Coordinates of C-alpha atoms and ligand atoms in Angstrom, one line a residue:
M1 CA 18.5 -1.7 -10.5
K2 CA 18.5 0.0 -13.9
R3 CA 16.6 3.3 -14.1
A4 CA 13.9 3.9 -16.7
E5 CA 15.4 7.3 -17.2
D6 CA 18.6 5.7 -18.5
L7 CA 16.9 3.6 -21.1
E8 CA 17.1 4.6 -24.7
V9 CA 13.4 4.5 -25.7
R10 CA 13.1 6.6 -28.8
G11 CA 11.0 4.7 -31.3
Q12 CA 10.4 1.9 -28.8
T13 CA 7.1 0.6 -27.3
V14 CA 7.4 0.6 -23.5
L15 CA 5.1 -1.5 -21.3
V16 CA 4.8 0.3 -17.9
R17 CA 3.3 -1.6 -15.0
A18 CA 1.8 1.2 -12.9
D19 CA -0.3 1.2 -9.7
L20 CA -3.5 3.0 -10.6
N21 CA -5.6 1.2 -8.0
V22 CA -7.5 4.3 -6.9
P23 CA -10.5 4.3 -4.5
L24 CA -13.8 4.5 -6.3
G25 CA -17.1 5.9 -4.9
A26 CA -20.2 5.3 -7.1
G27 CA -17.9 4.7 -10.1
A28 CA -16.0 8.0 -9.6
I29 CA -12.4 8.3 -8.4
T30 CA -12.3 9.7 -4.9
D31 CA -8.5 10.1 -4.6
D32 CA -6.3 10.3 -7.7
G33 CA -3.0 10.3 -5.8
R34 CA -1.8 7.0 -7.4
I35 CA -2.5 8.3 -10.9
R36 CA -0.6 11.5 -10.2
A37 CA 2.3 9.5 -8.7
S38 CA 2.6 7.6 -12.0
L39 CA 2.9 10.7 -14.2
P40 CA 6.7 11.5 -13.9
T41 CA 7.7 8.2 -15.5
L42 CA 5.0 8.3 -18.2
R43 CA 5.8 11.9 -19.1
D44 CA 9.6 11.2 -19.3
L45 CA 9.1 8.2 -21.6
L46 CA 6.7 10.1 -23.8
A47 CA 8.9 13.1 -24.0
R48 CA 11.8 10.9 -25.1
G49 CA 9.9 9.5 -28.0
A50 CA 8.4 6.2 -26.6
A51 CA 5.0 4.8 -27.3
V52 CA 3.7 3.9 -23.8
I53 CA 1.4 1.0 -22.9
V54 CA 0.3 1.2 -19.3
C55 CA -0.8 -2.0 -17.5
A56 CA -2.6 -1.8 -14.1
H57 CA -5.2 -3.4 -11.9
L58 CA -8.2 -1.9 -10.2
G59 CA -10.1 -3.4 -7.3
R60 CA -10.8 -7.1 -7.0
P61 CA -12.6 -8.5 -10.0
T62 CA -14.3 -11.8 -9.2
G63 CA -15.6 -14.6 -11.4
D64 CA -14.3 -17.8 -12.8
G65 CA -13.0 -16.7 -16.2
Y66 CA -12.1 -13.6 -18.1
A67 CA -15.6 -13.0 -19.5
A68 CA -17.2 -13.1 -16.0
R69 CA -14.6 -10.8 -14.5
A70 CA -14.7 -8.3 -17.4
A71 CA -18.5 -8.2 -17.2
G72 CA -18.4 -7.6 -13.4
G73 CA -15.8 -4.9 -13.6
P74 CA -14.4 -2.6 -12.5
S75 CA -13.2 -1.3 -15.8
L76 CA -10.3 1.1 -15.9
R77 CA -12.4 3.5 -17.9
P78 CA -12.6 6.2 -15.2
V79 CA -8.8 5.9 -14.7
A80 CA -8.1 6.2 -18.5
D81 CA -10.2 9.4 -18.5
R82 CA -8.4 10.9 -15.5
L83 CA -5.0 9.9 -16.8
A84 CA -5.9 11.7 -20.1
E85 CA -6.8 14.8 -18.2
L86 CA -3.6 14.8 -16.2
L87 CA -1.3 14.0 -19.1
V88 CA -3.3 16.5 -21.3
Q89 CA -3.4 14.0 -24.1
P90 CA -5.6 11.2 -25.3
V91 CA -5.3 7.8 -23.6
T92 CA -6.6 4.9 -25.6
L93 CA -8.2 2.2 -23.4
A94 CA -8.0 -1.3 -24.8
D95 CA -11.1 -3.5 -24.7
D96 CA -9.0 -6.3 -23.2
V97 CA -5.8 -6.9 -21.3
A98 CA -3.5 -8.7 -23.8
G99 CA -5.9 -9.9 -26.4
E100 CA -6.9 -8.8 -29.9
S101 CA -7.7 -5.2 -29.0
A102 CA -4.4 -4.6 -27.1
R103 CA -2.5 -6.2 -30.0
V104 CA -4.0 -3.9 -32.6
I105 CA -3.4 -0.9 -30.5
A106 CA 0.2 -1.9 -29.8
D107 CA 0.8 -2.5 -33.5
T108 CA -0.5 0.9 -34.6
M109 CA 0.7 3.2 -31.9
D110 CA 3.0 6.1 -32.7
A111 CA 5.8 7.6 -30.6
G112 CA 4.4 9.9 -27.9
E113 CA 1.1 8.1 -27.7
V114 CA -0.4 6.4 -24.6
A115 CA -2.6 3.4 -24.3
L116 CA -4.0 1.7 -21.2
L117 CA -4.8 -2.0 -21.1
E118 CA -8.0 -3.0 -19.4
N119 CA -7.9 -4.1 -15.7
V120 CA -5.2 -6.8 -15.7
R121 CA -7.0 -8.7 -13.0
F122 CA -9.8 -9.5 -15.5
E123 CA -7.2 -12.2 -16.5
P124 CA -7.4 -14.9 -13.8
A125 CA -3.8 -15.8 -14.7
E126 CA -2.5 -12.5 -13.3
T127 CA -2.8 -13.7 -9.7
S128 CA -2.4 -17.5 -10.4
K129 CA 0.0 -19.5 -8.1
D130 CA 0.9 -21.6 -11.1
D131 CA 4.1 -20.3 -12.8
E132 CA 3.1 -21.6 -16.2
V133 CA -0.3 -20.0 -16.1
R134 CA 1.2 -16.7 -15.1
G135 CA 3.9 -17.2 -17.7
E136 CA 1.4 -17.5 -20.5
L137 CA -0.2 -14.2 -19.7
A138 CA 3.2 -12.6 -19.1
G139 CA 4.2 -13.7 -22.6
R140 CA 1.1 -12.0 -24.2
L141 CA 1.9 -8.8 -22.2
A142 CA 5.6 -8.9 -23.2
A143 CA 4.7 -9.4 -26.9
L144 CA 3.0 -6.0 -26.9
A145 CA 6.2 -4.0 -26.2
D146 CA 10.0 -3.8 -26.6
V147 CA 10.9 -2.8 -23.1
Y148 CA 9.3 -3.2 -19.6
V149 CA 9.3 -0.5 -16.9
G150 CA 8.2 -1.4 -13.4
D151 CA 6.7 1.6 -11.6
G152 CA 3.7 0.1 -9.7
F153 CA 5.2 0.2 -6.3
G154 CA 1.9 -0.6 -4.6
A155 CA 1.8 -4.0 -6.4
M156 CA 5.5 -4.9 -6.0
H157 CA 4.8 -7.3 -3.2
R158 CA 2.7 -9.4 -5.4
K159 CA 4.2 -12.3 -7.4
H160 CA 1.8 -11.6 -10.3
A161 CA 2.2 -12.0 -14.0
S162 CA 2.4 -8.3 -14.8
V163 CA 4.6 -7.5 -11.8
Y164 CA 7.0 -10.5 -11.6
D165 CA 6.9 -12.6 -14.8
A166 CA 6.6 -10.0 -17.5
P167 CA 9.8 -8.1 -16.6
L168 CA 11.8 -11.3 -16.9
L169 CA 10.8 -11.6 -20.5
L170 CA 11.9 -8.1 -21.7
P171 CA 14.8 -5.6 -21.1
H172 CA 13.5 -3.9 -17.9
A173 CA 14.1 -1.0 -15.6
A174 CA 12.5 0.7 -12.6
G175 CA 10.4 3.8 -12.9
Q176 CA 10.9 7.0 -10.9
L177 CA 8.1 6.2 -8.4
V178 CA 9.5 2.9 -7.5
L179 CA 13.0 4.3 -7.1
A180 CA 11.7 7.1 -4.9
E181 CA 9.7 4.7 -2.7
V182 CA 12.7 2.4 -2.2
A183 CA 15.0 5.2 -1.4
V184 CA 12.8 6.4 1.5
L185 CA 12.0 2.9 2.8
R186 CA 15.7 2.0 2.8
Q187 CA 16.2 4.9 5.1
L188 CA 13.7 3.4 7.5
T189 CA 15.3 0.0 7.4
T190 CA 19.0 1.1 7.6
G191 CA 19.7 2.9 10.9
P192 CA 16.7 5.3 11.3
A193 CA 17.4 8.3 13.5
R194 CA 16.0 7.7 17.0
P195 CA 13.6 7.8 18.6
Y196 CA 12.0 5.8 15.8
V197 CA 8.2 5.9 16.4
V198 CA 5.8 3.7 14.4
V199 CA 2.0 4.5 14.4
L200 CA -0.2 1.7 13.2
G201 CA -4.0 1.8 12.7
G202 CA -6.4 0.7 10.1
A203 CA -8.7 -2.3 10.2
K204 CA -7.5 -5.8 10.7
V205 CA -4.6 -6.7 13.1
S206 CA -4.0 -9.9 11.1
D207 CA -2.9 -7.8 8.1
K208 CA -0.1 -6.2 10.1
L209 CA 1.0 -8.8 12.7
A210 CA 4.1 -9.7 10.7
V211 CA 5.4 -6.1 10.6
I212 CA 4.5 -5.5 14.2
G213 CA 6.5 -8.7 15.1
N214 CA 9.5 -7.2 13.3
L215 CA 9.2 -3.8 14.9
V216 CA 9.1 -5.3 18.4
G217 CA 12.0 -7.6 17.6
S218 CA 10.1 -10.9 17.7
A219 CA 12.5 -13.8 17.0
S220 CA 10.3 -15.1 14.2
P221 CA 7.2 -13.6 12.8
H222 CA 4.1 -14.8 14.6
P223 CA 1.9 -17.0 12.4
T224 CA -1.0 -15.1 10.9
T225 CA -4.4 -16.1 9.7
P226 CA -4.4 -18.5 6.6
A227 CA -5.5 -15.6 4.4
S228 CA -2.4 -13.6 5.0
A229 CA -0.1 -16.5 5.6
S230 CA 1.2 -16.9 2.0
P231 CA 4.9 -16.0 2.2
H232 CA 6.2 -15.5 -1.3
P233 CA 8.6 -18.2 -2.3
T234 CA 11.5 -16.1 -3.3
T235 CA 15.0 -16.9 -4.4
P236 CA 17.8 -15.7 -2.1
R237 CA 19.7 -13.0 -3.7
S238 CA 23.1 -11.5 -2.7
A239 CA 22.3 -8.0 -3.9
S240 CA 19.3 -7.8 -1.5
P241 CA 18.0 -4.3 -1.5
H242 CA 17.8 -4.1 2.3
P243 CA 18.7 -6.1 5.3
T244 CA 16.5 -9.0 6.2
T245 CA 16.3 -8.0 9.9
P246 CA 14.9 -4.5 10.0
P247 CA 15.6 -2.3 13.0
K248 CA 13.2 -2.3 15.9
A249 CA 11.1 0.7 16.7
D250 CA 11.5 2.5 20.0
R251 CA 7.8 3.1 20.3
L252 CA 4.8 1.5 18.6
L253 CA 1.5 3.5 18.9
I254 CA -1.4 1.2 18.1
A255 CA -4.9 2.6 17.2
G256 CA -7.7 1.9 14.7
G257 CA -9.6 -1.3 14.5
M258 CA -6.6 -3.4 15.4
A259 CA -6.3 -1.8 18.8
Y260 CA -9.3 -3.6 20.2
T261 CA -7.7 -7.0 19.7
F262 CA -4.7 -5.7 21.7
L263 CA -7.1 -4.3 24.4
A264 CA -9.0 -7.6 24.5
A265 CA -5.7 -9.5 24.9
Q266 CA -5.1 -7.3 28.0
G267 CA -8.5 -8.2 29.4
H268 CA -10.4 -5.1 28.5
R269 CA -13.9 -5.0 27.3
V270 CA -14.3 -4.0 23.7
G271 CA -18.1 -4.1 23.2
D272 CA -19.1 -4.4 19.5
S273 CA -15.8 -3.0 18.3
M274 CA -13.9 -4.7 15.5
L275 CA -12.2 -7.7 17.1
Q276 CA -10.3 -10.6 15.7
A277 CA -10.6 -13.0 18.6
D278 CA -8.6 -15.7 16.8
Q279 CA -5.6 -13.4 16.8
I280 CA -5.5 -12.9 20.6
P281 CA -2.8 -15.5 21.2
Q282 CA -0.5 -13.9 18.6
V283 CA -1.2 -10.4 19.9
T284 CA -0.4 -11.6 23.5
A285 CA 2.9 -13.0 22.2
V286 CA 3.7 -9.6 20.5
L287 CA 2.9 -7.8 23.8
A288 CA 5.4 -10.1 25.6
D289 CA 8.0 -9.7 22.9
A290 CA 7.7 -5.9 23.0
A291 CA 8.1 -5.9 26.8
R292 CA 11.2 -8.2 26.5
A293 CA 12.8 -6.0 23.8
G294 CA 12.1 -2.8 25.6
V295 CA 9.9 -1.5 22.8
E296 CA 7.3 0.8 24.3
L297 CA 3.8 -0.3 23.0
V298 CA 1.2 2.4 23.5
L299 CA -2.5 1.6 23.2
P300 CA -5.6 3.9 23.3
V301 CA -6.6 5.0 26.8
D302 CA -10.0 6.3 25.8
H303 CA -12.3 6.1 22.8
V304 CA -15.0 7.7 20.7
V305 CA -17.8 5.2 20.4
A306 CA -21.2 4.9 18.7
D307 CA -24.0 2.4 18.8
R308 CA -23.6 1.5 15.1
F309 CA -21.2 1.8 12.2
A310 CA -22.6 4.7 10.3
A311 CA -21.7 8.3 9.2
D312 CA -24.7 9.7 11.1
A313 CA -24.2 7.7 14.3
R314 CA -23.9 9.8 17.4
P315 CA -20.2 10.0 18.6
E316 CA -19.7 9.6 22.4
V317 CA -16.4 9.9 24.3
V318 CA -15.7 7.0 26.6
P319 CA -13.0 7.8 29.2
G320 CA -10.8 4.8 30.0
P321 CA -9.8 1.8 27.9
D322 CA -13.0 -0.3 28.3
I323 CA -15.8 0.0 25.8
P324 CA -19.3 -0.4 27.0
D325 CA -21.5 -3.3 25.7
G326 CA -23.7 -2.2 22.9
T327 CA -21.2 0.3 21.5
M328 CA -18.2 0.2 19.2
G329 CA -15.0 2.2 19.1
L330 CA -14.7 4.2 16.0
D331 CA -12.0 6.6 16.9
I332 CA -9.4 7.4 19.6
G333 CA -10.5 9.8 22.3
P334 CA -9.0 13.1 23.4
A335 CA -6.8 11.6 26.1
T336 CA -5.3 9.2 23.5
I337 CA -4.8 12.1 21.1
D338 CA -2.9 13.9 23.8
L339 CA -0.9 10.8 24.8
F340 CA 0.1 10.0 21.1
G341 CA 1.1 13.6 20.7
R342 CA 3.5 13.4 23.6
K343 CA 4.9 10.1 22.3
L344 CA 5.5 11.6 18.9
A345 CA 6.9 14.9 20.1
D346 CA 10.6 13.9 20.4
A347 CA 10.6 11.5 17.4
K348 CA 13.3 11.7 14.8
T349 CA 11.8 9.1 12.5
V350 CA 8.1 8.2 12.1
F351 CA 6.4 5.6 10.0
W352 CA 2.6 5.7 10.0
N353 CA 0.4 3.1 8.4
G354 CA -3.4 2.9 8.9
P355 CA -5.8 5.5 10.1
P356 CA -6.5 5.6 13.8
G357 CA -10.2 5.9 13.4
V358 CA -13.0 5.6 10.8
F359 CA -11.9 8.8 9.2
E360 CA -14.4 8.4 6.3
F361 CA -17.1 9.5 8.8
P362 CA -16.4 13.1 9.7
A363 CA -17.6 12.6 13.2
F364 CA -14.9 10.0 13.8
A365 CA -12.0 11.7 11.9
A366 CA -10.6 13.8 14.7
G367 CA -8.1 11.1 15.8
T368 CA -6.7 10.7 12.3
R369 CA -6.4 14.5 11.9
A370 CA -4.7 14.9 15.2
V371 CA -2.2 12.1 14.5
A372 CA -1.5 13.5 11.1
E373 CA -0.8 16.9 12.6
A374 CA 1.4 15.6 15.3
I375 CA 3.5 13.7 12.8
S376 CA 3.7 16.6 10.5
A377 CA 5.2 18.6 13.4
V378 CA 8.0 16.1 13.7
S379 CA 11.3 17.4 12.3
G380 CA 12.8 14.3 10.9
L381 CA 12.0 11.6 8.4
T382 CA 8.2 11.1 8.3
V383 CA 6.7 8.5 6.1
V384 CA 3.0 7.7 5.6
G385 CA 2.2 4.3 4.0
G386 CA -1.1 2.7 3.0
G387 CA -3.8 3.4 0.5
D388 CA -6.3 4.6 3.0
S389 CA -3.8 6.5 5.1
A390 CA -2.5 8.4 2.1
A391 CA -6.0 9.2 1.0
A392 CA -6.9 10.3 4.5
V393 CA -3.9 12.6 4.6
R394 CA -4.5 14.1 1.3
H395 CA -8.1 15.0 2.3
L396 CA -6.8 16.8 5.4
D397 CA -5.5 19.8 3.6
L398 CA -2.1 19.8 5.3
P399 CA 0.7 21.7 3.7
A400 CA 2.3 19.8 0.8
D401 CA 5.5 19.3 2.8
A402 CA 3.8 18.0 5.9
F403 CA 5.5 14.6 5.5
T404 CA 8.8 13.6 4.0
H405 CA 7.1 11.0 1.9
I406 CA 3.6 9.7 1.3
S407 CA 4.0 6.2 0.0
T408 CA 1.6 4.8 -2.6
G409 CA 2.1 1.3 -1.3
G410 CA 0.3 -0.1 1.8
G411 CA 1.1 -3.8 1.7
A412 CA 4.3 -3.3 -0.3
S413 CA 5.7 -0.8 2.2
L414 CA 4.8 -3.0 5.1
E415 CA 6.4 -6.1 3.5
Y416 CA 9.5 -4.0 2.8
L417 CA 9.7 -3.0 6.4
E418 CA 9.3 -6.7 7.4
G419 CA 12.5 -7.3 5.5
R420 CA 10.8 -9.4 2.9
E421 CA 12.0 -9.4 -0.6
L422 CA 9.4 -7.9 -2.9
P423 CA 9.0 -10.1 -6.0
G424 CA 8.4 -7.1 -8.3
L425 CA 11.7 -5.5 -7.1
A426 CA 13.6 -8.7 -7.4
A427 CA 12.5 -9.2 -11.0
L428 CA 13.6 -5.7 -11.8
E429 CA 17.0 -6.3 -10.2
D430 CA 17.8 -9.3 -12.3
G431 CA 20.3 -8.5 -15.1
T432 CA 19.3 -7.9 -18.7
Ligands
ADP501 P1 -4.2 1.4 4.9 O1 -4.9 1.3 3.6 O2 -3.7 2.8 5.1 O3 -3.1 0.4 5.0 P2 -6.1 -0.2 6.3 O4 -6.6 -0.7 4.9 O5 -5.4 -1.1 7.1 O6 -5.2 1.1 6.0 O7 -7.3 0.3 7.1 C1 -8.1 1.4 6.7 C2 -9.5 1.3 7.3 O8 -9.4 1.1 8.7 C3 -10.3 2.6 7.1 O9 -11.3 2.3 6.1 C4 -10.8 2.9 8.4 O10 -12.2 3.2 8.4 C5 -10.7 1.6 9.2 N1 -10.7 1.8 10.6 C6 -9.9 2.7 11.4 N2 -10.3 2.7 12.7 C7 -11.3 1.8 12.8 C8 -12.2 1.4 13.8 N3 -12.0 1.8 15.1 N4 -13.1 0.4 13.6 C9 -13.3 0.0 12.3 N5 -12.5 0.3 11.2 C10 -11.6 1.2 11.5
MG502 MG1 -6.5 -0.1 2.9

């Protein structure tokens, strides 16, 4: 893969696909980690005399056509403002993605200037399954620039126009963030130092069954729900960036919303907790695979529950794995914190994705804090992946070097660990 730092960019217009998909609360950015992570590549290109056009998505615009989506938002306006503050220079926000406004800006930009295109998902073509539809948008994007730099790691697992099709139309290279992410994930997939402990939490088990299947050595990934069952049709490639069968974990600690489906599969009561009953057969198969492969699968042994999903709900510790009717599990309990701490103590490699509790509510954040602290005490490679996990960690005020690496990519890092080829990476690897 060619490095953006090796490109001669003086006097060129560079289209940078970045991942600026930050969490918003009441229209304000609640965690700017992804914007900060995009800065090294942007600063390098600008310092070396490029005009930089940044392309990114934000949230999930809905609506049939461009007009409906643009009207519904979210606009990248707050991101443009924050990017300007961090770069300490003006950032021009185009009124559209790759239309008249973007074209005029691209034509009149000078070296050292930055522009941001509007939310690329205002264009329904961005996420189209139809190659020609995506290709048309990719053509309009490519026409804005001389060179393409892929640096949006968090979107690399998407076969989208700005991620996969646009780089094929221009000379292209990988940005610093993407290269750093891949370097760390490659360590996880090629002979991690053992014990290799994986902590998975978060919301839906269906999102993460494929990676769990890999980590416990399931022969073939268990089928997931239709929503998440869209494997990317990818071309086989000899220079594959990582092996297709990633190494198994020694231990898998499961918490968060997904743990209740595992507990239900074992016959425990889960009350009103988050449960994906339709996933119980797959989860049961995963439990059997783990047992067969000798992968230790650790589930919560107690809980913090409440009678409703709210910040001001009263937390109550429930000893034991069963959750009483009329209550829901919102965090792991003290015995589980203790257990997970012991299971992490001798780890040499840790990958953590998904908060073990509803950390957004302070009364239910203790489990997330404790797991973060236990992982930060590990002396070895420690990687945090996932948008919400990374945001949670950054809010904990741990020392800057608490983890080896905080990945900006949730789905992208999981798919990499599954051994899947990421379309965005594949496109950047192709010659030119
Ligand atoms: P990531 O973005 O790090 O991959 P996910 O998106 O999978 O993580 O999940 C994050 C969400 O999971 C958080 O918003 C958190 O509140 C939620 N969550 C964690 N534990 C629970 C629980 N017990 N019940 C419901 N939601 C939970
Ligand atoms: Mg998330």
